[in-house]
Amino acid sequence: MRHSLRQKLGAALLDWPGYEWNLRGARAPVGRRGHWTRIRNRRDRIVTDLDGRGAACDGRWTSRLHVCDVFPSLGRRLQDRALAEWPPAFAAEPDPSGGGPAPEVSFVVGHRGLDRVPHLRRVLASIAGQTGARVECVVVEQSAQPELAGRVPEWVSVVHTPAPTGMPYSRAWAFNVGARAAGGALLAFHDNDMIVPARYAAELLAVRRLGYEVMNLKRFVFYLGERETARVLDGEPIAGPPERVIQNLEGGGSVAIDRDAFFAIGGFDESFVGWGGEDNEFWERAALRAVWPWGYLPLVHLYHAEQPEKRMSDRRTAALLEERSRIAPEERVGELRARAFGRPQGPDPAYAPPGTP
């Protein structure tokens, strides 16, 4: 993306000074110290938790950090700073020395096809590299025929759900199925292209111990380009600059919720056939519970080509989100709890909007 001289001057004069102050952790004359989690776009309003640990952008929609678009070197510095504080670790299997038979955190990952198996394997390695928490991973393979056998580590539980003919990948249905199969008291719904820090699960548990039931701990998501992703998939450390830096990803990418709370609000809405919008709708109902929205962790998104059906899915699910959001969250909870969600054999027919195959 090319930027005009005016855009560059604006970013240099209006955005860069605050960026540097927060990135360096400098102390202002009044005594407040900056931190990289407070970096924002100039019109954003940042809300922090009482302890100042995390920060949330006060807006409904996801946004890109403009100054990092204009000056990619700043995106790289932010990524380096965040990952130095919260580095990922990669392992062949979870550390068995934690003790205890039951997992504390269940990662639920949806997947379809073979193209993104290398991405899935790298994400699973970052989940296996978790420290300070007992974890498991349930991968829900939504496809006509099972294809993951022998392609993922043995410690990973794979649940195959035969997708009805013509049905696009449906993230909501996959997550509901995975939640039914998971054994942990805390469920982390996670995309198959997101690398997490080694302390991610431990931090989720720490926030849960404070009394919160729903946790969105990601402050920024660093989207790697195709070239850097290829390096990371080959086992190289994350080093290259991100193509973009995203904030305010609420229920998307990775979000955790207490198991009992998840079923109490009716799970994900399986009427979202495809993906996009189901995370926003879920977040609206999750807000009825005790929510921790203040992000302080970095996640890394691996590049992949856009799926051919994505744009069509976006249009359909955006219209559905608008329709569903006109109904009070409490009313939606009652409706969804009355449905048989998370059926491995297929979504409850009551979910399907008119015209769905």
Tab-separated table of C-alpha atoms in Angstrom:
chain	number	residue	atom	x	y	z
A	1	MET	CA	0.000	0.000	0.000
A	2	ARG	CA	1.440	3.348	-1.061
A	3	HIS	CA	0.914	6.385	1.126
A	4	SER	CA	0.918	10.035	0.112
A	5	LEU	CA	3.381	12.572	1.452
A	6	ARG	CA	0.543	14.125	3.448
A	7	GLN	CA	-0.235	10.766	5.094
A	8	LYS	CA	3.414	10.221	5.921
A	9	LEU	CA	3.774	13.677	7.428
A	10	GLY	CA	0.582	13.227	9.454
A	11	ALA	CA	1.723	9.884	10.819
A	12	ALA	CA	5.204	11.240	11.610
A	13	LEU	CA	3.928	14.346	13.403
A	14	LEU	CA	0.743	13.072	15.067
A	15	ASP	CA	1.266	9.361	15.661
A	16	TRP	CA	4.990	8.675	15.923
A	17	PRO	CA	5.749	10.656	19.144
A	18	GLY	CA	3.139	8.797	21.207
A	19	TYR	CA	4.173	5.531	19.605
A	20	GLU	CA	7.798	6.061	20.653
A	21	TRP	CA	6.841	7.070	24.179
A	22	ASN	CA	4.777	3.928	24.696
A	23	LEU	CA	7.154	1.599	22.879
A	24	ARG	CA	10.127	2.724	24.940
A	25	GLY	CA	8.165	2.696	28.204
A	26	ALA	CA	9.206	6.280	28.857
A	27	ARG	CA	8.017	8.185	31.893
A	28	ALA	CA	5.990	11.354	31.357
A	29	PRO	CA	6.571	14.476	33.507
A	30	VAL	CA	3.429	13.626	35.493
A	31	GLY	CA	4.911	10.218	36.295
A	32	ARG	CA	2.828	7.929	34.095
A	33	ARG	CA	4.925	5.367	32.248
A	34	GLY	CA	4.171	4.311	28.714
A	35	HIS	CA	3.770	0.739	27.559
A	36	TRP	CA	3.443	-0.906	24.161
A	37	THR	CA	-0.096	-2.096	24.955
A	38	ARG	CA	-1.189	1.587	25.010
A	39	ILE	CA	-0.182	2.237	21.397
A	40	ARG	CA	-3.254	3.243	19.384
A	41	ASN	CA	-4.547	5.173	16.417
A	42	ARG	CA	-4.866	8.872	17.048
A	43	ARG	CA	-8.692	8.870	17.273
A	44	ASP	CA	-8.905	5.760	19.426
A	45	ARG	CA	-9.820	5.829	23.088
A	46	ILE	CA	-8.023	3.261	25.223
A	47	VAL	CA	-9.624	1.800	28.343
A	48	THR	CA	-7.414	0.013	30.890
A	49	ASP	CA	-8.159	-2.345	33.750
A	50	LEU	CA	-7.731	-1.142	37.334
A	51	ASP	CA	-4.253	-2.626	37.671
A	52	GLY	CA	-3.137	-1.158	34.356
A	53	ARG	CA	-2.174	-4.580	33.056
A	54	GLY	CA	-4.274	-4.607	29.892
A	55	ALA	CA	-5.841	-2.196	27.449
A	56	ALA	CA	-8.910	-2.278	25.231
A	57	CYS	CA	-9.742	-0.097	22.264
A	58	ASP	CA	-13.168	1.436	22.891
A	59	GLY	CA	-14.841	0.559	19.619
A	60	ARG	CA	-16.908	-2.241	18.148
A	61	TRP	CA	-14.883	-3.009	15.049
A	62	THR	CA	-11.423	-4.362	14.357
A	63	SER	CA	-8.890	-1.811	13.090
A	64	ARG	CA	-5.329	-1.607	11.790
A	65	LEU	CA	-2.571	0.470	13.385
A	66	HIS	CA	-2.213	3.249	10.837
A	67	VAL	CA	1.312	4.325	11.739
A	68	CYS	CA	2.557	0.754	11.208
A	69	ASP	CA	0.962	0.735	7.764
A	70	VAL	CA	2.721	3.967	6.860
A	71	PHE	CA	6.048	3.021	8.426
A	72	PRO	CA	6.443	-0.808	8.417
A	73	SER	CA	9.629	-0.576	10.482
A	74	LEU	CA	7.488	0.578	13.407
A	75	GLY	CA	5.349	-2.538	13.081
A	76	ARG	CA	8.472	-4.653	13.303
A	77	ARG	CA	9.712	-2.807	16.392
A	78	LEU	CA	6.337	-3.241	18.090
A	79	GLN	CA	6.283	-6.930	17.203
A	80	ASP	CA	9.832	-7.411	18.510
A	81	ARG	CA	9.000	-5.588	21.739
A	82	ALA	CA	5.787	-7.536	22.377
A	83	LEU	CA	7.274	-10.937	21.558
A	84	ALA	CA	10.325	-10.246	23.712
A	85	GLU	CA	7.969	-9.814	26.665
A	86	TRP	CA	5.650	-12.669	25.691
A	87	PRO	CA	7.616	-15.115	23.499
A	88	PRO	CA	6.044	-18.192	21.938
A	89	ALA	CA	7.560	-21.627	22.454
A	90	PHE	CA	7.205	-24.636	20.196
A	91	ALA	CA	7.147	-28.262	21.337
A	92	ALA	CA	6.311	-31.670	19.921
A	93	GLU	CA	3.884	-32.364	22.781
A	94	PRO	CA	2.750	-30.687	26.024
A	95	ASP	CA	5.023	-30.940	29.041
A	96	PRO	CA	3.821	-33.971	31.040
A	97	SER	CA	5.487	-32.786	34.252
A	98	GLY	CA	2.656	-30.443	35.270
A	99	GLY	CA	0.834	-33.212	37.116
A	100	GLY	CA	-2.876	-33.885	37.292
A	101	PRO	CA	-4.911	-36.019	34.927
A	102	ALA	CA	-7.368	-33.411	33.689
A	103	PRO	CA	-6.566	-30.504	31.373
A	104	GLU	CA	-7.089	-27.046	32.775
A	105	VAL	CA	-7.451	-25.349	29.390
A	106	SER	CA	-8.916	-27.006	26.301
A	107	PHE	CA	-7.944	-25.399	23.007
A	108	VAL	CA	-10.668	-25.970	20.412
A	109	VAL	CA	-9.489	-25.515	16.829
A	110	GLY	CA	-11.589	-25.802	13.675
A	111	HIS	CA	-10.036	-27.030	10.432
A	112	ARG	CA	-10.837	-28.061	6.873
A	113	GLY	CA	-8.661	-29.285	3.998
A	114	LEU	CA	-4.974	-29.954	3.440
A	115	ASP	CA	-3.686	-26.540	2.321
A	116	ARG	CA	-3.380	-25.236	5.875
A	117	VAL	CA	-2.094	-28.383	7.567
A	118	PRO	CA	1.417	-26.808	7.907
A	119	HIS	CA	-0.187	-23.787	9.605
A	120	LEU	CA	-2.194	-26.052	11.888
A	121	ARG	CA	0.884	-28.046	12.870
A	122	ARG	CA	2.809	-24.889	13.790
A	123	VAL	CA	-0.099	-23.573	15.825
A	124	LEU	CA	-0.373	-26.929	17.605
A	125	ALA	CA	3.350	-26.746	18.400
A	126	SER	CA	2.793	-23.357	20.061
A	127	ILE	CA	-0.073	-24.837	22.088
A	128	ALA	CA	2.145	-27.787	23.081
A	129	GLY	CA	4.753	-25.238	24.183
A	130	GLN	CA	2.484	-23.789	26.895
A	131	THR	CA	4.014	-23.432	30.339
A	132	GLY	CA	2.291	-23.137	33.710
A	133	ALA	CA	-0.926	-24.862	32.634
A	134	ARG	CA	-2.170	-28.323	31.685
A	135	VAL	CA	-3.586	-28.125	28.190
A	136	GLU	CA	-5.272	-30.307	25.616
A	137	CYS	CA	-6.272	-29.586	22.038
A	138	VAL	CA	-9.381	-30.727	20.201
A	139	VAL	CA	-9.238	-30.222	16.433
A	140	VAL	CA	-12.605	-30.394	14.725
A	141	GLU	CA	-12.077	-31.469	11.127
A	142	GLN	CA	-15.100	-30.331	9.141
A	143	SER	CA	-14.874	-32.034	5.772
A	144	ALA	CA	-16.483	-34.595	3.487
A	145	GLN	CA	-13.865	-37.214	4.385
A	146	PRO	CA	-11.332	-37.354	7.265
A	147	GLU	CA	-7.884	-36.252	6.086
A	148	LEU	CA	-5.905	-35.400	9.234
A	149	ALA	CA	-5.022	-38.934	10.308
A	150	GLY	CA	-1.232	-39.140	10.588
A	151	ARG	CA	-0.858	-35.430	9.825
A	152	VAL	CA	-1.162	-34.056	13.373
A	153	PRO	CA	0.624	-35.111	16.587
A	154	GLU	CA	-0.799	-38.026	18.548
A	155	TRP	CA	-1.508	-35.907	21.625
A	156	VAL	CA	-4.123	-33.948	19.639
A	157	SER	CA	-7.738	-35.216	19.668
A	158	VAL	CA	-9.330	-35.028	16.220
A	159	VAL	CA	-13.099	-35.043	15.849
A	160	HIS	CA	-14.340	-35.457	12.287
A	161	THR	CA	-17.682	-33.904	11.367
A	162	PRO	CA	-18.923	-34.741	7.871
A	163	ALA	CA	-19.882	-31.470	6.233
A	164	PRO	CA	-23.167	-31.540	4.298
A	165	THR	CA	-22.761	-31.216	0.536
A	166	GLY	CA	-22.273	-27.599	-0.497
A	167	MET	CA	-21.910	-26.300	3.041
A	168	PRO	CA	-19.069	-23.792	3.471
A	169	TYR	CA	-16.754	-24.156	6.452
A	170	SER	CA	-18.875	-23.194	9.457
A	171	ARG	CA	-16.793	-21.958	12.331
A	172	ALA	CA	-19.678	-21.770	14.818
A	173	TRP	CA	-20.679	-25.396	14.319
A	174	ALA	CA	-17.048	-26.569	14.532
A	175	PHE	CA	-16.491	-24.753	17.835
A	176	ASN	CA	-19.700	-26.101	19.352
A	177	VAL	CA	-18.734	-29.653	18.442
A	178	GLY	CA	-15.272	-29.134	19.926
A	179	ALA	CA	-16.715	-27.730	23.144
A	180	ARG	CA	-18.776	-30.889	23.613
A	181	ALA	CA	-15.650	-33.035	23.185
A	182	ALA	CA	-13.338	-30.918	25.377
A	183	GLY	CA	-12.477	-31.869	28.949
A	184	GLY	CA	-11.132	-28.616	30.362
A	185	ALA	CA	-13.018	-26.258	32.649
A	186	LEU	CA	-11.788	-23.380	30.472
A	187	LEU	CA	-12.346	-23.433	26.714
A	188	ALA	CA	-10.085	-21.471	24.345
A	189	PHE	CA	-11.662	-21.176	20.905
A	190	HIS	CA	-8.734	-20.772	18.605
A	191	ASP	CA	-8.088	-20.377	14.867
A	192	ASN	CA	-5.708	-22.696	13.041
A	193	ASP	CA	-3.475	-19.837	11.885
A	194	MET	CA	-2.735	-18.103	15.227
A	195	ILE	CA	0.505	-18.617	17.173
A	196	VAL	CA	0.228	-17.878	20.893
A	197	PRO	CA	2.780	-16.939	23.579
A	198	ALA	CA	4.058	-19.711	25.829
A	199	ARG	CA	2.252	-18.234	28.858
A	200	TYR	CA	-1.088	-17.773	27.097
A	201	ALA	CA	-2.966	-20.594	28.852
A	202	ALA	CA	-1.415	-19.706	32.223
A	203	GLU	CA	-2.556	-16.096	31.837
A	204	LEU	CA	-6.075	-17.252	30.963
A	205	LEU	CA	-6.163	-19.251	34.179
A	206	ALA	CA	-4.804	-16.313	36.188
A	207	VAL	CA	-7.592	-14.060	34.921
A	208	ARG	CA	-10.181	-16.765	35.601
A	209	ARG	CA	-8.973	-16.957	39.194
A	210	LEU	CA	-9.862	-13.263	39.510
A	211	GLY	CA	-13.496	-14.201	38.924
A	212	TYR	CA	-13.821	-13.585	35.187
A	213	GLU	CA	-15.636	-16.059	32.948
A	214	VAL	CA	-14.846	-14.679	29.476
A	215	MET	CA	-11.346	-13.558	28.493
A	216	ASN	CA	-9.988	-11.708	25.486
A	217	LEU	CA	-6.277	-11.302	26.280
A	218	LYS	CA	-4.951	-10.378	22.820
A	219	ARG	CA	-3.951	-6.743	22.468
A	220	PHE	CA	-2.388	-6.892	19.015
A	221	VAL	CA	-2.344	-9.537	16.305
A	222	PHE	CA	0.693	-9.378	14.008
A	223	TYR	CA	-0.173	-10.547	10.498
A	224	LEU	CA	2.871	-12.014	8.811
A	225	GLY	CA	3.365	-11.910	5.055
A	226	GLU	CA	3.762	-14.914	2.792
A	227	ARG	CA	7.558	-14.887	2.846
A	228	GLU	CA	7.899	-14.594	6.625
A	229	THR	CA	5.222	-17.214	7.169
A	230	ALA	CA	7.156	-19.677	5.000
A	231	ARG	CA	10.195	-19.145	7.250
A	232	VAL	CA	8.151	-19.714	10.400
A	233	LEU	CA	6.570	-22.860	8.972
A	234	ASP	CA	10.104	-24.129	8.306
A	235	GLY	CA	10.874	-23.754	12.004
A	236	GLU	CA	12.622	-20.385	11.908
A	237	PRO	CA	11.962	-17.823	14.670
A	238	ILE	CA	9.545	-14.964	14.038
A	239	ALA	CA	11.779	-12.122	12.918
A	240	GLY	CA	10.472	-10.377	9.805
A	241	PRO	CA	8.160	-7.352	9.868
A	242	PRO	CA	4.393	-7.940	9.952
A	243	GLU	CA	2.334	-6.872	6.961
A	244	ARG	CA	-0.179	-5.267	9.291
A	245	VAL	CA	-0.949	-4.925	12.988
A	246	ILE	CA	-4.559	-5.496	14.062
A	247	GLN	CA	-6.297	-4.498	17.277
A	248	ASN	CA	-9.775	-4.948	18.766
A	249	LEU	CA	-10.312	-8.466	17.474
A	250	GLU	CA	-12.797	-9.234	20.291
A	251	GLY	CA	-14.192	-12.737	19.784
A	252	GLY	CA	-12.125	-13.510	16.685
A	253	GLY	CA	-8.808	-15.349	16.463
A	254	SER	CA	-8.749	-16.640	20.020
A	255	VAL	CA	-11.088	-16.131	22.940
A	256	ALA	CA	-11.595	-18.141	26.141
A	257	ILE	CA	-14.660	-18.797	28.244
A	258	ASP	CA	-15.532	-20.848	31.308
A	259	ARG	CA	-17.098	-24.110	30.160
A	260	ASP	CA	-20.246	-23.716	32.250
A	261	ALA	CA	-20.686	-20.123	31.056
A	262	PHE	CA	-20.295	-21.224	27.431
A	263	PHE	CA	-23.179	-23.667	27.624
A	264	ALA	CA	-25.226	-21.253	29.739
A	265	ILE	CA	-25.237	-18.655	26.940
A	266	GLY	CA	-26.069	-21.174	24.220
A	267	GLY	CA	-22.674	-21.688	22.594
A	268	PHE	CA	-22.005	-20.249	19.148
A	269	ASP	CA	-24.949	-19.465	16.902
A	270	GLU	CA	-24.895	-22.157	14.203
A	271	SER	CA	-27.228	-20.185	11.959
A	272	PHE	CA	-24.004	-18.483	10.849
A	273	VAL	CA	-23.300	-20.893	8.001
A	274	GLY	CA	-19.805	-19.990	6.835
A	275	TRP	CA	-17.667	-17.718	8.971
A	276	GLY	CA	-17.569	-14.056	9.854
A	277	GLY	CA	-19.997	-12.361	12.222
A	278	GLU	CA	-20.412	-15.407	14.455
A	279	ASP	CA	-17.641	-14.088	16.716
A	280	ASN	CA	-19.295	-10.656	17.062
A	281	GLU	CA	-22.667	-12.233	17.819
A	282	PHE	CA	-21.071	-14.555	20.374
A	283	TRP	CA	-19.299	-11.621	22.048
A	284	GLU	CA	-22.591	-9.761	22.441
A	285	ARG	CA	-24.049	-12.670	24.422
A	286	ALA	CA	-20.788	-13.315	26.270
A	287	ALA	CA	-21.033	-9.738	27.570
A	288	LEU	CA	-23.857	-10.975	29.808
A	289	ARG	CA	-21.188	-12.794	31.853
A	290	ALA	CA	-18.122	-11.505	33.729
A	291	VAL	CA	-15.864	-10.355	30.874
A	292	TRP	CA	-12.156	-9.473	30.877
A	293	PRO	CA	-11.736	-7.374	27.686
A	294	TRP	CA	-8.338	-5.810	28.417
A	295	GLY	CA	-5.695	-7.243	26.125
A	296	TYR	CA	-2.025	-7.445	27.000
A	297	LEU	CA	-0.734	-10.356	24.914
A	298	PRO	CA	0.500	-10.521	21.314
A	299	LEU	CA	-0.650	-13.182	18.853
A	300	VAL	CA	0.879	-13.905	15.456
A	301	HIS	CA	-1.229	-14.668	12.387
A	302	LEU	CA	0.255	-16.870	9.673
A	303	TYR	CA	-0.317	-15.900	6.061
A	304	HIS	CA	-2.533	-17.972	3.808
A	305	ALA	CA	-4.404	-17.259	0.618
A	306	GLU	CA	-7.989	-16.140	1.067
A	307	GLN	CA	-10.465	-18.977	0.680
A	308	PRO	CA	-12.595	-18.596	-2.481
A	309	GLU	CA	-15.848	-18.738	-0.503
A	310	LYS	CA	-14.819	-16.086	2.033
A	311	ARG	CA	-16.267	-12.997	0.330
A	312	MET	CA	-19.625	-14.639	-0.279
A	313	SER	CA	-19.670	-15.828	3.314
A	314	ASP	CA	-18.861	-12.311	4.573
A	315	ARG	CA	-21.838	-10.803	2.755
A	316	ARG	CA	-24.254	-13.425	3.999
A	317	THR	CA	-23.082	-13.469	7.608
A	318	ALA	CA	-22.842	-9.660	7.845
A	319	ALA	CA	-26.533	-9.428	6.995
A	320	LEU	CA	-27.321	-12.151	9.521
A	321	LEU	CA	-25.294	-10.376	12.229
A	322	GLU	CA	-27.304	-7.204	11.689
A	323	GLU	CA	-30.525	-9.193	11.900
A	324	ARG	CA	-29.526	-11.134	15.018
A	325	SER	CA	-28.196	-8.033	16.785
A	326	ARG	CA	-31.660	-6.487	16.669
A	327	ILE	CA	-32.772	-9.211	19.093
A	328	ALA	CA	-31.855	-8.698	22.752
A	329	PRO	CA	-28.883	-10.898	23.815
A	330	GLU	CA	-30.932	-12.393	26.659
A	331	GLU	CA	-33.614	-13.480	24.186
A	332	ARG	CA	-31.016	-15.020	21.887
A	333	VAL	CA	-29.566	-16.989	24.800
A	334	GLY	CA	-32.948	-18.573	25.505
A	335	GLU	CA	-33.445	-19.394	21.836
A	336	LEU	CA	-30.014	-20.971	21.383
A	337	ARG	CA	-30.127	-22.983	24.592
A	338	ALA	CA	-33.331	-24.591	23.349
A	339	ARG	CA	-31.513	-25.887	20.250
A	340	ALA	CA	-29.368	-29.012	19.970
A	341	PHE	CA	-26.086	-27.255	19.241
A	342	GLY	CA	-22.759	-29.014	18.754
A	343	ARG	CA	-24.109	-32.168	17.089
A	344	PRO	CA	-21.247	-34.020	15.321
A	345	GLN	CA	-23.619	-35.380	12.676
A	346	GLY	CA	-24.599	-31.877	11.539
A	347	PRO	CA	-26.165	-28.618	12.711
A	348	ASP	CA	-29.665	-28.735	14.137
A	349	PRO	CA	-32.027	-28.075	11.177
A	350	ALA	CA	-33.609	-25.326	13.265
A	351	TYR	CA	-30.425	-23.287	12.760
A	352	ALA	CA	-30.476	-23.274	8.971
A	353	PRO	CA	-31.650	-20.020	7.388
A	354	PRO	CA	-33.940	-20.332	4.332
A	355	GLY	CA	-32.112	-21.548	1.215
A	356	THR	CA	-29.196	-23.158	3.091
A	357	PRO	CA	-28.114	-26.500	1.562
